[in-house]
Short mmCIF file of C-alpha atoms in Angstrom, two decimals:
data_model
loop_
_atom_site.label_atom_id
_atom_site.label_comp_id
_atom_site.label_asym_id
_atom_site.label_seq_id
_atom_site.Cartn_x
_atom_site.Cartn_y
_atom_site.Cartn_z
CA UNK A 1 -16.42 -8.94 -13.81
CA UNK A 2 -13.93 -6.10 -13.91
CA UNK A 3 -12.35 -5.21 -10.60
CA UNK A 4 -11.49 -1.58 -11.18
CA UNK A 5 -11.86 1.70 -9.35
CA UNK A 6 -11.15 5.37 -9.85
CA UNK A 7 -10.86 7.84 -6.99
CA UNK A 8 -10.53 11.61 -7.26
CA UNK A 9 -9.80 13.61 -4.13
CA UNK A 10 -9.18 17.35 -3.96
CA UNK A 11 -8.33 19.23 -0.78
CA UNK A 12 -6.53 22.49 -0.01
CA UNK A 13 -3.33 20.42 0.30
CA UNK A 14 -3.54 17.86 -2.51
CA UNK A 15 -5.24 17.05 -5.81
CA UNK A 16 -5.13 13.29 -6.48
CA UNK A 17 -6.48 10.88 -9.07
CA UNK A 18 -6.01 7.13 -8.62
CA UNK A 19 -7.05 4.47 -11.15
CA UNK A 20 -6.64 0.83 -10.12
CA UNK A 21 -7.24 -2.49 -11.87
CA UNK A 22 -6.76 -5.45 -9.54
CA UNK A 23 -6.52 -8.03 -12.33
CA UNK A 24 -3.90 -6.19 -14.30
CA UNK A 25 -0.44 -6.80 -15.67
CA UNK A 26 1.61 -4.59 -13.36
CA UNK A 27 1.54 -1.47 -15.55
CA UNK A 28 2.18 1.69 -13.57
CA UNK A 29 2.08 5.39 -14.36
CA UNK A 30 2.90 7.20 -11.13
CA UNK A 31 3.61 10.89 -10.60
CA UNK A 32 3.46 12.25 -7.05
CA UNK A 33 6.33 14.70 -7.31
CA UNK A 34 8.36 12.56 -4.87
CA UNK A 35 10.72 10.35 -6.84
CA UNK A 36 11.36 7.64 -4.27
CA UNK A 37 7.64 7.37 -3.44
CA UNK A 38 6.91 6.96 -7.17
CA UNK A 39 9.49 4.15 -7.20
CA UNK A 40 7.77 2.39 -4.26
CA UNK A 41 4.28 2.71 -5.76
CA UNK A 42 5.58 1.38 -9.07
CA UNK A 43 7.07 -1.61 -7.24
CA UNK A 44 3.73 -2.17 -5.50
CA UNK A 45 1.92 -2.28 -8.86
CA UNK A 46 4.50 -4.43 -10.66
CA UNK A 47 4.87 -7.03 -7.92
CA UNK A 48 1.17 -7.05 -7.04
CA UNK A 49 0.12 -7.46 -10.67
CA UNK A 50 -2.08 -4.38 -10.46
CA UNK A 51 -2.49 -1.70 -13.12
CA UNK A 52 -2.08 1.56 -11.27
CA UNK A 53 -2.19 5.19 -12.36
CA UNK A 54 -1.63 7.89 -9.76
CA UNK A 55 -1.37 11.63 -10.34
CA UNK A 56 -0.80 13.80 -7.29
CA UNK A 57 -0.21 17.52 -7.03
CA UNK A 58 0.56 18.34 -3.43
CA UNK A 59 1.96 21.11 -1.26
CA UNK A 60 5.54 19.81 -1.51
CA UNK A 61 6.74 23.30 -0.58
CA UNK A 62 5.61 22.32 2.95
CA UNK A 63 6.86 18.72 2.85
CA UNK A 64 5.75 15.36 1.50
CA UNK A 65 3.45 14.37 4.36
CA UNK A 66 0.13 15.47 2.87
CA UNK A 67 0.89 13.95 -0.53
CA UNK A 68 2.01 10.58 0.84
CA UNK A 69 -0.82 10.25 3.35
CA UNK A 70 -3.49 11.37 0.88
CA UNK A 71 -2.24 8.97 -1.79
CA UNK A 72 -2.56 6.24 0.86
CA UNK A 73 -6.14 7.33 1.54
CA UNK A 74 -7.05 7.31 -2.16
CA UNK A 75 -5.31 4.03 -2.94
CA UNK A 76 -7.00 2.39 0.05
CA UNK A 77 -10.40 3.65 -1.09
CA UNK A 78 -9.70 2.38 -4.60
CA UNK A 79 -8.84 -1.09 -3.28
CA UNK A 80 -12.01 -1.21 -1.21
CA UNK A 81 -14.15 -0.07 -4.14
CA UNK A 82 -12.51 -2.47 -6.62
CA UNK A 83 -13.04 -5.41 -4.25
CA UNK A 84 -16.65 -4.56 -3.52
CA UNK A 85 -18.46 -7.45 -1.87
CA UNK A 86 -16.63 -10.17 -3.78
CA UNK A 87 -15.52 -13.28 -1.96
CA UNK A 88 -11.72 -13.19 -1.90
CA UNK A 89 -9.06 -15.30 -0.22
CA UNK A 90 -8.68 -12.54 2.44
CA UNK A 91 -5.26 -13.48 3.79
CA UNK A 92 -1.80 -12.93 2.40
CA UNK A 93 1.74 -12.89 3.70
CA UNK A 94 5.24 -12.59 2.32
CA UNK A 95 8.89 -12.28 3.31
CA UNK A 96 10.86 -10.20 0.81
CA UNK A 97 14.66 -9.84 0.89
CA UNK A 98 16.39 -6.75 -0.50
CA UNK A 99 20.12 -7.35 -0.07
CA UNK A 100 20.78 -7.01 3.68
CA UNK A 101 17.15 -6.08 4.44
CA UNK A 102 14.25 -8.45 5.01
CA UNK A 103 10.68 -7.21 5.05
CA UNK A 104 7.62 -9.13 6.27
CA UNK A 105 3.93 -8.46 5.66
CA UNK A 106 0.80 -10.30 6.78
CA UNK A 107 -2.68 -8.97 6.09
CA UNK A 108 -6.36 -9.76 6.22
CA UNK A 109 -8.96 -8.06 4.03
CA UNK A 110 -11.33 -8.05 6.97
CA UNK A 111 -13.12 -4.70 6.99
CA UNK A 112 -11.48 -4.32 10.41
CA UNK A 113 -8.70 -1.83 9.71
CA UNK A 114 -5.60 -2.00 11.86
CA UNK A 115 -1.90 -1.36 11.44
CA UNK A 116 1.05 -2.84 13.28
CA UNK A 117 4.25 -1.32 11.90
CA UNK A 118 7.68 -2.27 13.20
CA UNK A 119 10.55 -0.77 11.26
CA UNK A 120 13.34 1.58 12.23
CA UNK A 121 15.12 3.84 9.79
CA UNK A 122 18.64 5.22 10.11
CA UNK A 123 18.24 8.38 8.04
CA UNK A 124 15.59 11.06 8.04
CA UNK A 125 15.26 11.00 4.24
CA UNK A 126 15.64 8.74 1.23
CA UNK A 127 16.11 11.27 -1.56
CA UNK A 128 13.25 13.75 -1.09
CA UNK A 129 11.13 11.17 0.73
CA UNK A 130 10.94 11.31 4.52
CA UNK A 131 11.50 7.82 5.94
CA UNK A 132 8.79 8.22 8.58
CA UNK A 133 6.17 8.62 5.83
CA UNK A 134 6.23 4.90 5.09
CA UNK A 135 4.26 4.26 8.26
CA UNK A 136 1.88 7.15 7.46
CA UNK A 137 1.21 5.75 3.99
CA UNK A 138 0.62 2.23 5.31
CA UNK A 139 -1.79 3.47 8.00
CA UNK A 140 -3.80 5.56 5.53
CA UNK A 141 -3.92 2.68 3.05
CA UNK A 142 -4.94 0.03 5.61
CA UNK A 143 -7.65 2.11 7.26
CA UNK A 144 -9.21 3.20 3.98
CA UNK A 145 -9.03 -0.27 2.39
CA UNK A 146 -10.44 -2.02 5.49
CA UNK A 147 -7.34 -4.17 5.93
CA UNK A 148 -5.67 -5.54 9.04
CA UNK A 149 -2.03 -4.96 8.13
CA UNK A 150 1.14 -6.10 9.87
CA UNK A 151 4.51 -4.94 8.54
CA UNK A 152 7.90 -5.65 10.05
CA UNK A 153 11.49 -5.04 9.02
CA UNK A 154 13.22 -8.23 10.17
CA UNK A 155 16.66 -6.72 9.53
CA UNK A 156 18.39 -4.12 7.42
CA UNK A 157 20.74 -1.14 7.50
CA UNK A 158 19.94 0.64 4.23
CA UNK A 159 16.70 2.65 4.44
CA UNK A 160 16.05 2.30 0.71
CA UNK A 161 16.28 -1.48 0.96
CA UNK A 162 14.15 -1.66 4.12
CA UNK A 163 11.38 0.46 2.63
CA UNK A 164 11.41 -1.35 -0.70
CA UNK A 165 11.27 -4.74 1.04
CA UNK A 166 8.17 -3.58 2.96
CA UNK A 167 6.39 -2.26 -0.14
CA UNK A 168 7.14 -5.44 -2.10
CA UNK A 169 6.04 -7.62 0.83
CA UNK A 170 2.77 -5.66 0.82
CA UNK A 171 2.44 -6.21 -2.94
CA UNK A 172 2.86 -9.99 -2.76
CA UNK A 173 0.55 -10.25 0.25
CA UNK A 174 -2.18 -8.27 -1.53
CA UNK A 175 -1.72 -10.38 -4.66
CA UNK A 176 -2.56 -13.50 -2.61
CA UNK A 177 -5.39 -11.93 -0.63
CA UNK A 178 -7.37 -10.42 -3.53
CA UNK A 179 -7.61 -13.72 -5.44
CA UNK A 180 -11.22 -14.75 -5.86
CA UNK A 181 -12.43 -17.57 -3.65
CA UNK A 182 -13.59 -20.28 -6.04
CA UNK A 183 -16.50 -21.32 -3.82
CA UNK A 184 -17.99 -17.84 -3.93
CA UNK A 185 -18.64 -18.07 -0.19
CA UNK A 186 -17.29 -15.67 2.38
CA UNK A 187 -14.22 -17.07 4.09
CA UNK A 188 -15.46 -16.63 7.63
CA UNK A 189 -16.89 -19.00 10.20
CA UNK A 190 -19.47 -16.25 10.89
CA UNK A 191 -20.59 -16.27 7.27
CA UNK A 192 -19.97 -12.55 6.98
CA UNK A 193 -17.00 -10.23 7.22
#
């Protein structure tokens, strides 16, 4: 069974197409118009083992907020659609070091969306990417994918390293969580998620 999804979303602020294959090889073709964000999404695909294509045309003349948040919405919807009702391992967690920075992620594919985000950034921007948008992306992704998501920067001084550690921690956590449960039964004492 192929675990794939394609989402197209057009608003007055953004025009986005996302194609996702969960059981991929880490191939990524990302173009959001925000270089550092493209770098983070590529890292997410490579380290998660997902094939990911994202094309986004957004109102970058305003700022990057709409593009980053809407990509999070679309990617979250794609994850939810690709997973369907399959029985997966649900949980994943990872610590990822990036030089002086250490990022942590723990998540549950629970259909109970929630975000706990603890990271502080020194600078307003990383290239053309506003540092505060990392939290906005993660919230949009978690709520649209139906994931309980905890992210924490354990330490770090370089905003690039902190952000990259968080994205890679998310990638490795998702890689664990989306693995199929061999029993085919829902991993819940309730028998349903």
